[in-house]
Each structure stands twice: as C-alpha cells, then as structure tokens.
Amino acid sequence: MAGNCLQAAELTTSGRPVLLPTEIECSLLSAVDLECEDLPNFPHLKSGLLILTTHRLLWLPDSTTTIATASSSASAIPLAAITHIFAAKKSIKSMFASPRFRFQLSVSPEGRVPDSGSGSRSVVVTVVVRGKGDLDAFLSKFWESWRGRAWEIGDEPGSSDAVSGSGSASSSGLYTREGTVRMVGVSGILRKEQEMWESTDKSLQDAFQDLNALMSKAKEMVMLAEKMRQKLLSGSTSQPNDEELGSKQEMQDWMLSVGIISPVTKESAGAQYHQQLSRQLADFVRLPLEKAGGMMNLIDIYCLFNRARGTELISPEDLLQACSLWEKFDVPVMLRKFDSGVMVIQNKSHSDEEVFARIKTLVTKPDALRTGISASDAAITLGIAPGMAKEHLLTAESKGLLCRDISPDGFRFYINLFPEFDPDDLYLVKDYGIYHTWLRAVSASG
C-alpha cells in the first residue's frame, strides 16, 4: 500500500498509472517531494513523479525504481478531497529555494484521505519541486482540473422539457388565421425578429441536447472499452472453446481500433515525454504482440500506435527513442534488430528455439525435403507476415539449421544435411536420421 493515509495507485506492467474511467492526464512534474507536517502517518515521498489528471494527483517513484517497489509506494490523492489550493508565494527567499506550492486536504479522524471532501478535519500538504518543469503551467491546470470537478459529471439525461414552448404559447397574436406572420409597422418587424431569435434558440437547445446525449454515449463506450481491455489482458485460466477463441479474436480486432483514452503528449509530460511515451507504448503493444505471436515489425507498430493516438501523432524518431528506453525500464517487451537491419518489437518471453523447432518440423516434411520452403510457407506455419518469416529463416540459417538456395524464383530454404555426414567416411549411407529421410523422399519423387 502507498501508506497509512494516502490511497494506493495501481500501475501497469510498464510502470504507467492505471487511469479511472473517463480520467485523462493533464500535466506532469518530475523530482517532486510531498510533505505534510500535520499527519504523523504521512508516507515518505521523495523525488518522484507527480501526475495531474482530471480526477487525482498521482505520485510515482522515479524511473530507476523497480516495478514491484513502485507499485507498493505509488500514491493517489483524489481532487475531490482537496478543499483549497493556495497561491504560490513569490519572494526573494523563494528565488534561492526549490519552488513549492501548497493545498489543503480533507482527512478522516483516523488521518486517512477519503474519496471525497467529507473528512472531519483539514491538513496542509506541501509540494516541493526539485526538478525542471513549468510550475506555473502545472498550477494553472491544477486549478482548472480542480474547479472542473470532472469526477462529479454523471450520465445526466437530456432535459428536453427545459425547452419551453413559449414561442407557440405567446404567439397567438403573431399569426393570422392563414398562418402568415402579421407585419404591421415597427411592432410587426420587432415581433418577426423575436420569432427568429426564439427559433434559433430552440434549434441551439436541440443541438446541445443531441451533443450531450452523444457525449454520454461516448463516455459509456470509453468505460466499456477499458473494461474489455482489462479483461483481455487478464486472460482466462480455463481452456477456451472454439467459440470463445473466435470471440476473443474479434474483441482484439475491435480493441485495436478503439484508441488510447489518454495519450501521452509533449504538452502534458514535458521533459518526461519520451519516458512516459515509452511506458505507454509498452502497455499498448501487449495486445498486438499477443495476436502476432510475440513479435511484430517496428513499422507495423508505428502505424497501429499512431492510429490509436488519433490526432496526437508521433514521429518515427520519437517511436524509436521510446523503444530504446525499454532497456532502462523493467517492461516485458524489447526492441530487437536482425542482422539484415530489420527492427522488431518482441516479448521478452519470446523464444527463438521454439520458432526454430517449428521451422524444423516444417522443413523435414517429405515435400519440403524435395523442394524446400519459402518465406510464404514459413509465414503460414508461424502465423506471421512473410517479411518476419524470412528474418526467422535467415536467423535459422546463421545457426546452422538451414541451407539457402537462391534462384530466379527467390529464396528456398532446405534442412542442413551436412551435420549428418561422417567426416571419417563421407560415403557412408546411414539408415537413420534426417539424411535417410531425405533419401527416401528424393527416391519416392523418382
């Protein structure tokens, strides 16, 4: 747990905070201390990452901390429990000290922070910023998020009754029996103008009701998408049947097109942009890698990630830099570069030996012993793209498992028979092993 008084913040496998439904990140500060002299059980929070969202203040340990340690010390303060934000004081003394600001927090009699500001007493928490960051911009967004009270916004039905019918009720004198507008002097012109304003106002009211209904449905879809994503990541301990496997496949395809609820941006993350982008990318690639068998081309990941980010697109350089930072973090994925120069993203649990075993099974089939296999044949067996299959075949060749034949039709790979020969008796024909199986296959082909 985070401590005796603060709430614990849940983290992903890459160390990113797990956001609540409809919660969005707003800003971030690095190397931040949280201090509170009024609470003896306040945790020791030093030199961490302070993330502001629409619902909470999240304090996470620095990037050098392991995921297990970070999960036990990550803390959360609901914005609903904050009763006042003090303006930052600027003086000559503050010029020589670390920037800081304070806010008032409502706590229970036991000294714990509740979900809302229903505590019996108030304490003051001091935020000391020892790193580089735009404190004024953070404070501005802090005020904006606290006043916005996004955690209180519920699914309120559109109040269609709020639009009054005063236009028709008070318009008995505006129309003739034929339904045309009376235009009598200046009074008629003013009445016509009033009618136009009332019609425009009613149209705007109807439009905003439709917009509110759309936003409510969008909120429901975001919550549903997050629940489905968590269900997919958690997996099932039981053996699924064919129908369940089909549903899971369909759900994965749908989830890849839903998008990221709160993408990391340079505006919100500041100097921590590439580090936070790296962690969010590690969380995002879990589903695509699971679908692709544990390895995907970096270009494919770039397209999927940008599609999920919507309008917050990133450059190829940002993606490559984010992937290169995985070596410093305790994340379950890694960036790999083949000898040909092709870069891929793969799970750390991905085993080349398992792939080689499947390739060997394919290449020792009678037809493959005679004609060899192509990258397309391996792609069908491994369930991956032909380009990735070719990289696996070339890697297997470098390990001595395969031999390559280059023809006008392209590359053909065969099982390597040279280890089957006896150096002391090259003409010895064995009646066992792969060489014997190859002889039978060639003889059968005539």
Short mmCIF file of C-alpha atoms in Angstrom, two decimals:
data_model
loop_
_atom_site.label_atom_id
_atom_site.label_comp_id
_atom_site.label_asym_id
_atom_site.label_seq_id
_atom_site.Cartn_x
_atom_site.Cartn_y
_atom_site.Cartn_z
CA MET A 1 0.00 0.00 0.00
CA ALA A 2 1.04 3.57 -0.53
CA GLY A 3 0.94 4.44 3.15
CA ASN A 4 -1.32 4.72 6.16
CA CYS A 5 -3.14 7.82 4.99
CA LEU A 6 -2.96 8.11 1.17
CA GLN A 7 -4.72 5.89 -1.32
CA ALA A 8 -2.67 3.40 -3.36
CA ALA A 9 -2.28 3.99 -7.10
CA GLU A 10 -2.39 0.96 -9.36
CA LEU A 11 0.35 0.66 -12.01
CA THR A 12 0.64 -1.23 -15.28
CA THR A 13 3.43 -3.69 -16.06
CA SER A 14 5.47 -0.81 -17.51
CA GLY A 15 5.00 1.48 -14.51
CA ARG A 16 2.29 3.69 -16.00
CA PRO A 17 -0.69 4.60 -13.78
CA VAL A 18 -3.95 2.75 -14.41
CA LEU A 19 -6.48 5.51 -15.04
CA LEU A 20 -10.08 5.51 -13.88
CA PRO A 21 -12.94 5.51 -16.40
CA THR A 22 -13.07 8.89 -18.22
CA GLU A 23 -9.89 10.02 -16.38
CA ILE A 24 -7.36 11.92 -18.52
CA GLU A 25 -3.80 13.07 -17.79
CA CYS A 26 -3.33 16.83 -17.77
CA SER A 27 0.22 17.66 -16.68
CA LEU A 28 3.36 16.25 -15.08
CA LEU A 29 6.26 17.34 -12.88
CA SER A 30 9.46 15.40 -12.15
CA ALA A 31 11.59 15.18 -8.97
CA VAL A 32 8.73 16.17 -6.64
CA ASP A 33 8.52 15.78 -2.84
CA LEU A 34 5.23 15.61 -0.92
CA GLU A 35 5.37 16.79 2.69
CA CYS A 36 2.76 17.08 5.43
CA GLU A 37 3.71 18.01 8.98
CA ASP A 38 0.12 17.71 10.24
CA LEU A 39 -0.08 13.93 9.71
CA PRO A 40 2.41 11.69 11.53
CA ASN A 41 1.48 8.73 9.30
CA PHE A 42 2.09 10.64 6.05
CA PRO A 43 4.34 8.47 3.81
CA HIS A 44 7.92 9.40 2.92
CA LEU A 45 7.52 10.57 -0.69
CA LYS A 46 10.74 12.00 -2.11
CA SER A 47 11.96 12.78 -5.63
CA GLY A 48 9.08 11.19 -7.51
CA LEU A 49 6.87 11.89 -10.48
CA LEU A 50 3.73 13.99 -9.86
CA ILE A 51 0.99 13.40 -12.44
CA LEU A 52 -2.12 15.57 -12.54
CA THR A 53 -5.27 14.04 -14.01
CA THR A 54 -8.86 15.22 -14.19
CA HIS A 55 -9.65 13.12 -11.10
CA ARG A 56 -6.49 12.70 -9.00
CA LEU A 57 -2.95 13.72 -8.11
CA LEU A 58 -0.69 10.70 -8.63
CA TRP A 59 2.78 10.38 -7.08
CA LEU A 60 5.02 7.70 -8.60
CA PRO A 61 8.62 6.81 -7.70
CA ASP A 62 11.37 7.77 -10.15
CA SER A 63 12.20 5.64 -13.19
CA THR A 64 15.12 3.88 -11.50
CA THR A 65 12.78 2.10 -9.09
CA THR A 66 11.67 -1.42 -9.98
CA ILE A 67 8.03 -2.03 -10.88
CA ALA A 68 7.40 -4.10 -7.74
CA THR A 69 8.77 -1.36 -5.46
CA ALA A 70 6.99 1.37 -7.41
CA SER A 71 3.64 -0.42 -7.12
CA SER A 72 3.94 -0.57 -3.34
CA SER A 73 4.76 3.13 -2.92
CA ALA A 74 2.66 4.76 -5.68
CA SER A 75 0.13 7.11 -4.07
CA ALA A 76 -3.03 8.90 -5.14
CA ILE A 77 -4.85 11.95 -3.80
CA PRO A 78 -8.40 12.46 -5.14
CA LEU A 79 -9.04 16.03 -6.25
CA ALA A 80 -12.43 15.74 -4.55
CA ALA A 81 -10.63 15.57 -1.19
CA ILE A 82 -8.83 18.90 -1.83
CA THR A 83 -10.66 21.81 -0.25
CA HIS A 84 -8.35 24.69 -1.17
CA ILE A 85 -5.31 25.47 -3.32
CA PHE A 86 -3.02 28.18 -2.01
CA ALA A 87 -1.48 30.63 -4.44
CA ALA A 88 2.28 30.21 -4.89
CA LYS A 89 4.21 32.83 -2.94
CA LYS A 90 6.99 34.64 -4.76
CA SER A 91 9.63 36.37 -2.68
CA ILE A 92 13.35 36.95 -2.57
CA LYS A 93 13.73 33.87 -0.36
CA SER A 94 11.91 31.70 -2.88
CA MET A 95 14.46 32.61 -5.54
CA PHE A 96 17.12 30.61 -3.69
CA ALA A 97 14.95 27.63 -2.72
CA SER A 98 13.12 24.93 -4.63
CA PRO A 99 9.73 26.06 -5.98
CA ARG A 100 6.78 24.87 -3.95
CA PHE A 101 3.05 25.24 -3.55
CA ARG A 102 0.50 24.05 -1.00
CA PHE A 103 -3.03 22.73 -0.95
CA GLN A 104 -5.50 21.92 1.81
CA LEU A 105 -6.62 18.31 2.15
CA SER A 106 -9.64 16.90 3.95
CA VAL A 107 -8.91 13.78 6.05
CA SER A 108 -10.88 11.47 8.32
CA PRO A 109 -10.43 11.37 12.12
CA GLU A 110 -8.02 8.45 11.60
CA GLY A 111 -5.91 10.60 9.29
CA ARG A 112 -6.87 8.84 6.04
CA VAL A 113 -7.71 10.61 2.80
CA PRO A 114 -11.31 9.86 1.71
CA ASP A 115 -12.60 9.68 -1.86
CA SER A 116 -14.44 12.96 -1.38
CA GLY A 117 -14.03 16.07 0.75
CA SER A 118 -16.11 14.64 3.60
CA GLY A 119 -13.33 14.48 6.16
CA SER A 120 -13.67 15.86 9.65
CA ARG A 121 -10.52 17.99 9.61
CA SER A 122 -8.10 19.60 7.17
CA VAL A 123 -4.34 19.36 6.76
CA VAL A 124 -1.91 21.20 4.51
CA VAL A 125 0.25 19.29 2.01
CA THR A 126 3.35 20.96 0.55
CA VAL A 127 4.58 20.09 -2.94
CA VAL A 128 8.31 20.74 -3.38
CA VAL A 129 9.51 20.74 -6.99
CA ARG A 130 13.21 19.93 -7.19
CA GLY A 131 13.33 19.09 -10.90
CA LYS A 132 12.87 21.11 -14.05
CA GLY A 133 9.35 21.88 -15.15
CA ASP A 134 6.85 24.63 -15.84
CA LEU A 135 5.36 25.10 -12.39
CA ASP A 136 3.08 27.95 -13.45
CA ALA A 137 1.54 25.84 -16.23
CA PHE A 138 1.09 22.93 -13.82
CA LEU A 139 -0.62 25.15 -11.25
CA SER A 140 -2.89 26.60 -13.92
CA LYS A 141 -4.03 23.14 -14.99
CA PHE A 142 -4.29 22.10 -11.33
CA TRP A 143 -6.75 24.91 -10.70
CA GLU A 144 -8.61 24.13 -13.90
CA SER A 145 -8.98 20.41 -13.11
CA TRP A 146 -9.98 21.06 -9.50
CA ARG A 147 -12.64 23.58 -10.48
CA GLY A 148 -13.83 21.45 -13.39
CA ARG A 149 -14.87 18.64 -10.99
CA ALA A 150 -14.86 16.04 -13.76
CA TRP A 151 -15.35 13.25 -11.20
CA GLU A 152 -18.86 14.56 -10.47
CA ILE A 153 -20.06 14.55 -14.06
CA GLY A 154 -22.54 11.72 -14.45
CA ASP A 155 -24.77 10.46 -17.16
CA GLU A 156 -27.50 13.01 -16.86
CA PRO A 157 -30.39 12.57 -19.33
CA GLY A 158 -31.15 15.48 -21.60
CA SER A 159 -33.78 17.71 -20.19
CA SER A 160 -35.97 18.06 -23.23
CA ASP A 161 -38.66 19.63 -21.07
CA ALA A 162 -36.32 22.54 -20.41
CA VAL A 163 -37.04 23.89 -23.84
CA SER A 164 -40.22 25.83 -23.29
CA GLY A 165 -42.90 26.24 -25.84
CA SER A 166 -43.26 29.92 -25.16
CA GLY A 167 -42.91 30.64 -28.85
CA SER A 168 -46.18 28.94 -29.69
CA ALA A 169 -47.87 29.89 -26.42
CA SER A 170 -47.19 33.58 -26.70
CA SER A 171 -47.52 33.78 -30.44
CA SER A 172 -51.28 33.79 -30.70
CA GLY A 173 -51.14 37.42 -31.78
CA LEU A 174 -48.21 36.96 -34.16
CA TYR A 175 -50.06 34.96 -36.81
CA THR A 176 -53.16 35.42 -38.93
CA ARG A 177 -55.77 32.73 -39.39
CA GLU A 178 -53.96 31.65 -42.58
CA GLY A 179 -50.73 31.08 -40.56
CA THR A 180 -48.78 34.01 -42.01
CA VAL A 181 -46.89 36.45 -39.78
CA ARG A 182 -48.52 39.75 -39.11
CA MET A 183 -46.30 42.55 -40.36
CA VAL A 184 -47.82 45.74 -39.02
CA GLY A 185 -45.39 48.63 -38.77
CA VAL A 186 -42.43 48.66 -36.41
CA SER A 187 -44.25 46.39 -33.95
CA GLY A 188 -44.59 43.69 -36.62
CA ILE A 189 -40.90 43.91 -37.50
CA LEU A 190 -39.92 43.57 -33.85
CA ARG A 191 -42.22 40.57 -33.44
CA LYS A 192 -40.73 38.94 -36.53
CA GLU A 193 -37.22 39.50 -35.12
CA GLN A 194 -38.29 37.99 -31.79
CA GLU A 195 -39.70 34.95 -33.56
CA MET A 196 -36.43 34.40 -35.41
CA TRP A 197 -34.43 34.61 -32.16
CA GLU A 198 -36.78 32.14 -30.45
CA SER A 199 -36.47 29.72 -33.36
CA THR A 200 -32.68 29.97 -33.33
CA ASP A 201 -32.58 29.47 -29.56
CA LYS A 202 -34.75 26.36 -29.82
CA SER A 203 -32.53 24.94 -32.56
CA LEU A 204 -29.44 25.52 -30.41
CA GLN A 205 -31.11 23.89 -27.42
CA ASP A 206 -31.97 20.83 -29.51
CA ALA A 207 -28.44 20.67 -30.91
CA PHE A 208 -26.86 20.82 -27.45
CA GLN A 209 -29.22 18.13 -26.19
CA ASP A 210 -28.07 15.86 -29.03
CA LEU A 211 -24.43 16.73 -28.24
CA ASN A 212 -24.90 15.93 -24.55
CA ALA A 213 -26.51 12.61 -25.44
CA LEU A 214 -23.61 11.85 -27.78
CA MET A 215 -21.05 12.69 -25.07
CA SER A 216 -22.89 10.47 -22.59
CA LYS A 217 -22.78 7.58 -25.05
CA ALA A 218 -19.12 8.29 -25.77
CA LYS A 219 -18.38 8.11 -22.04
CA GLU A 220 -20.15 4.76 -21.85
CA MET A 221 -18.14 3.46 -24.81
CA VAL A 222 -14.86 4.56 -23.22
CA MET A 223 -15.74 2.78 -19.98
CA LEU A 224 -16.78 -0.34 -21.88
CA ALA A 225 -13.58 -0.30 -23.92
CA GLU A 226 -11.44 -0.04 -20.78
CA LYS A 227 -13.29 -2.95 -19.12
CA MET A 228 -12.83 -5.11 -22.22
CA ARG A 229 -9.16 -4.20 -22.42
CA GLN A 230 -8.58 -5.23 -18.79
CA LYS A 231 -10.45 -8.48 -19.42
CA LEU A 232 -8.27 -9.27 -22.42
CA LEU A 233 -5.05 -8.50 -20.56
CA SER A 234 -6.05 -10.59 -17.54
CA GLY A 235 -6.79 -13.61 -19.74
CA SER A 236 -8.70 -16.73 -18.78
CA THR A 237 -7.38 -19.60 -16.67
CA SER A 238 -9.77 -22.14 -18.18
CA GLN A 239 -9.35 -23.83 -21.55
CA PRO A 240 -11.42 -21.80 -24.04
CA ASN A 241 -13.52 -23.48 -26.71
CA ASP A 242 -13.62 -22.52 -30.39
CA GLU A 243 -16.49 -20.09 -29.88
CA GLU A 244 -14.65 -18.31 -27.05
CA LEU A 245 -11.47 -18.14 -29.14
CA GLY A 246 -13.42 -16.58 -32.00
CA SER A 247 -15.00 -14.03 -29.68
CA LYS A 248 -11.61 -13.16 -28.18
CA GLN A 249 -10.11 -12.70 -31.66
CA GLU A 250 -12.99 -10.43 -32.66
CA MET A 251 -12.63 -8.48 -29.42
CA GLN A 252 -8.90 -8.00 -30.02
CA ASP A 253 -9.52 -6.66 -33.53
CA TRP A 254 -12.11 -4.27 -32.18
CA MET A 255 -9.92 -3.10 -29.30
CA LEU A 256 -7.06 -2.22 -31.67
CA SER A 257 -9.36 0.31 -33.36
CA VAL A 258 -10.74 1.87 -30.16
CA GLY A 259 -7.70 4.02 -29.46
CA ILE A 260 -5.86 5.28 -26.39
CA ILE A 261 -8.04 7.18 -23.93
CA SER A 262 -5.31 9.49 -22.61
CA PRO A 263 -2.27 9.58 -24.93
CA VAL A 264 1.00 10.97 -23.59
CA THR A 265 1.81 14.32 -25.20
CA LYS A 266 4.71 16.75 -25.01
CA GLU A 267 2.38 19.33 -23.50
CA SER A 268 1.26 17.10 -20.62
CA ALA A 269 4.53 15.23 -19.96
CA GLY A 270 7.08 17.97 -20.63
CA ALA A 271 10.66 16.81 -20.08
CA GLN A 272 9.39 13.32 -19.19
CA TYR A 273 7.75 12.93 -22.60
CA HIS A 274 9.89 10.13 -24.04
CA GLN A 275 10.00 8.19 -20.76
CA GLN A 276 6.22 8.26 -20.34
CA LEU A 277 5.71 7.58 -24.04
CA SER A 278 7.99 4.56 -23.71
CA ARG A 279 5.95 3.16 -20.82
CA GLN A 280 2.62 3.79 -22.57
CA LEU A 281 3.93 2.12 -25.73
CA ALA A 282 4.99 -0.93 -23.70
CA ASP A 283 1.43 -1.22 -22.39
CA PHE A 284 -0.10 -0.71 -25.83
CA VAL A 285 1.91 -3.37 -27.72
CA ARG A 286 0.80 -6.22 -25.45
CA LEU A 287 -2.38 -6.98 -27.38
CA PRO A 288 -0.87 -6.64 -30.90
CA LEU A 289 2.09 -8.84 -29.91
CA GLU A 290 -0.22 -11.47 -28.45
CA LYS A 291 -2.16 -11.51 -31.70
CA ALA A 292 1.01 -11.65 -33.86
CA GLY A 293 2.69 -14.48 -31.96
CA GLY A 294 5.07 -12.43 -29.82
CA MET A 295 6.89 -10.37 -32.48
CA MET A 296 5.96 -7.50 -34.80
CA ASN A 297 7.74 -5.27 -37.27
CA LEU A 298 8.52 -1.80 -35.91
CA ILE A 299 6.78 -0.19 -38.90
CA ASP A 300 3.54 -2.06 -38.16
CA ILE A 301 3.68 -0.96 -34.51
CA TYR A 302 4.22 2.63 -35.63
CA CYS A 303 1.06 2.54 -37.77
CA LEU A 304 -1.07 0.88 -35.07
CA PHE A 305 0.17 3.20 -32.32
CA ASN A 306 -0.45 6.37 -34.31
CA ARG A 307 -3.91 5.15 -35.31
CA ALA A 308 -4.73 4.57 -31.64
CA ARG A 309 -3.46 8.05 -30.68
CA GLY A 310 -5.86 9.76 -33.08
CA THR A 311 -4.72 13.34 -33.74
CA GLU A 312 -1.77 13.16 -31.28
CA LEU A 313 0.61 11.61 -33.83
CA ILE A 314 4.26 10.91 -33.07
CA SER A 315 7.27 10.87 -35.39
CA PRO A 316 9.33 7.76 -36.24
CA GLU A 317 12.21 9.26 -34.25
CA ASP A 318 10.03 9.56 -31.14
CA LEU A 319 8.93 5.94 -31.50
CA LEU A 320 12.50 4.69 -31.91
CA GLN A 321 13.69 6.70 -28.92
CA ALA A 322 10.79 5.40 -26.82
CA CYS A 323 11.66 1.81 -27.75
CA SER A 324 15.35 2.31 -26.95
CA LEU A 325 14.44 3.39 -23.41
CA TRP A 326 12.96 -0.05 -22.63
CA GLU A 327 16.46 -1.24 -21.69
CA LYS A 328 16.33 1.08 -18.66
CA PHE A 329 12.83 0.06 -17.57
CA ASP A 330 11.51 -3.20 -16.22
CA VAL A 331 9.00 -3.86 -19.02
CA PRO A 332 8.03 -7.22 -20.61
CA VAL A 333 8.90 -6.13 -24.18
CA MET A 334 12.12 -5.30 -26.03
CA LEU A 335 13.45 -3.84 -29.28
CA ARG A 336 15.42 -6.28 -31.45
CA LYS A 337 17.48 -5.69 -34.58
CA PHE A 338 18.19 -8.55 -37.01
CA ASP A 339 21.45 -8.89 -38.92
CA SER A 340 19.67 -7.60 -42.04
CA GLY A 341 18.86 -4.35 -40.23
CA VAL A 342 15.13 -5.05 -39.76
CA MET A 343 13.93 -3.88 -36.33
CA VAL A 344 11.11 -5.60 -34.49
CA ILE A 345 9.37 -5.45 -31.12
CA GLN A 346 9.03 -8.72 -29.28
CA ASN A 347 8.06 -10.08 -25.89
CA LYS A 348 10.97 -10.94 -23.62
CA SER A 349 9.37 -14.36 -23.19
CA HIS A 350 9.59 -14.96 -26.96
CA SER A 351 11.84 -17.96 -27.66
CA ASP A 352 13.81 -18.36 -30.90
CA GLU A 353 14.33 -22.04 -30.07
CA GLU A 354 10.58 -22.61 -30.15
CA VAL A 355 10.38 -20.90 -33.56
CA PHE A 356 13.33 -22.96 -34.85
CA ALA A 357 11.62 -26.16 -33.68
CA ARG A 358 8.50 -25.29 -35.70
CA ILE A 359 10.62 -24.41 -38.73
CA LYS A 360 12.50 -27.71 -38.45
CA THR A 361 9.22 -29.62 -38.31
CA LEU A 362 8.08 -27.82 -41.46
CA VAL A 363 11.31 -28.24 -43.42
CA THR A 364 11.60 -32.01 -42.67
CA LYS A 365 8.25 -32.86 -44.25
CA PRO A 366 8.61 -35.01 -47.41
CA ASP A 367 7.56 -32.26 -49.82
CA ALA A 368 9.83 -29.71 -48.13
CA LEU A 369 12.77 -32.13 -48.23
CA ARG A 370 12.44 -32.27 -52.02
CA THR A 371 11.56 -28.68 -52.91
CA GLY A 372 12.45 -26.67 -49.81
CA ILE A 373 10.32 -23.94 -48.27
CA SER A 374 9.82 -20.26 -48.97
CA ALA A 375 9.20 -17.34 -46.64
CA SER A 376 5.49 -17.58 -47.50
CA ASP A 377 5.40 -21.24 -46.43
CA ALA A 378 7.03 -20.38 -43.10
CA ALA A 379 4.70 -17.40 -42.65
CA ILE A 380 1.64 -19.66 -42.94
CA THR A 381 3.06 -22.12 -40.42
CA LEU A 382 4.21 -19.49 -37.93
CA GLY A 383 1.16 -17.25 -38.41
CA ILE A 384 3.24 -14.12 -39.09
CA ALA A 385 4.00 -11.79 -42.02
CA PRO A 386 6.26 -13.14 -44.81
CA GLY A 387 8.85 -10.44 -44.10
CA MET A 388 9.14 -11.56 -40.49
CA ALA A 389 9.20 -15.23 -41.54
CA LYS A 390 12.14 -14.52 -43.86
CA GLU A 391 14.08 -12.98 -40.94
CA HIS A 392 13.45 -16.12 -38.88
CA LEU A 393 14.64 -18.33 -41.75
CA LEU A 394 17.82 -16.29 -42.19
CA THR A 395 18.45 -16.48 -38.44
CA ALA A 396 17.95 -20.26 -38.54
CA GLU A 397 20.44 -20.41 -41.42
CA SER A 398 23.01 -18.50 -39.39
CA LYS A 399 22.54 -21.05 -36.60
CA GLY A 400 23.31 -23.92 -39.00
CA LEU A 401 19.79 -25.31 -39.07
CA LEU A 402 19.01 -24.47 -42.71
CA CYS A 403 20.73 -24.04 -46.05
CA ARG A 404 19.72 -21.42 -48.61
CA ASP A 405 19.27 -21.69 -52.35
CA ILE A 406 18.93 -18.52 -54.41
CA SER A 407 17.10 -18.86 -57.72
CA PRO A 408 15.15 -16.59 -60.09
CA ASP A 409 12.05 -17.58 -58.09
CA GLY A 410 13.56 -16.24 -54.88
CA PHE A 411 14.98 -17.82 -51.75
CA ARG A 412 14.34 -21.51 -50.96
CA PHE A 413 15.44 -22.98 -47.65
CA TYR A 414 16.35 -26.61 -47.05
CA ILE A 415 17.29 -28.61 -44.00
CA ASN A 416 21.05 -28.61 -43.42
CA LEU A 417 22.28 -32.16 -44.11
CA PHE A 418 25.99 -31.51 -43.61
CA PRO A 419 25.95 -32.36 -39.88
CA GLU A 420 24.63 -35.80 -40.92
CA PHE A 421 27.83 -36.72 -42.76
CA ASP A 422 30.65 -38.59 -41.01
CA PRO A 423 33.94 -36.74 -41.63
CA ASP A 424 35.86 -40.06 -41.47
CA ASP A 425 33.58 -41.79 -44.00
CA LEU A 426 31.88 -39.35 -46.35
CA TYR A 427 30.39 -42.16 -48.45
CA LEU A 428 28.69 -43.88 -45.55
CA VAL A 429 24.92 -44.02 -46.12
CA LYS A 430 23.05 -44.04 -42.83
CA ASP A 431 19.80 -45.89 -42.46
CA TYR A 432 18.54 -43.46 -39.85
CA GLY A 433 18.32 -39.71 -39.20
CA ILE A 434 17.35 -36.80 -41.39
CA TYR A 435 19.70 -37.83 -44.22
CA HIS A 436 17.96 -41.20 -44.51
CA THR A 437 14.56 -39.48 -44.54
CA TRP A 438 15.81 -37.14 -47.30
CA LEU A 439 17.00 -40.08 -49.40
CA ARG A 440 13.60 -41.78 -49.12
CA ALA A 441 11.79 -38.57 -50.07
CA VAL A 442 14.03 -37.97 -53.12
CA SER A 443 13.74 -41.62 -54.22
CA ALA A 444 9.95 -41.52 -53.93
CA SER A 445 9.83 -38.46 -56.21
CA GLY A 446 11.53 -40.52 -58.92
#
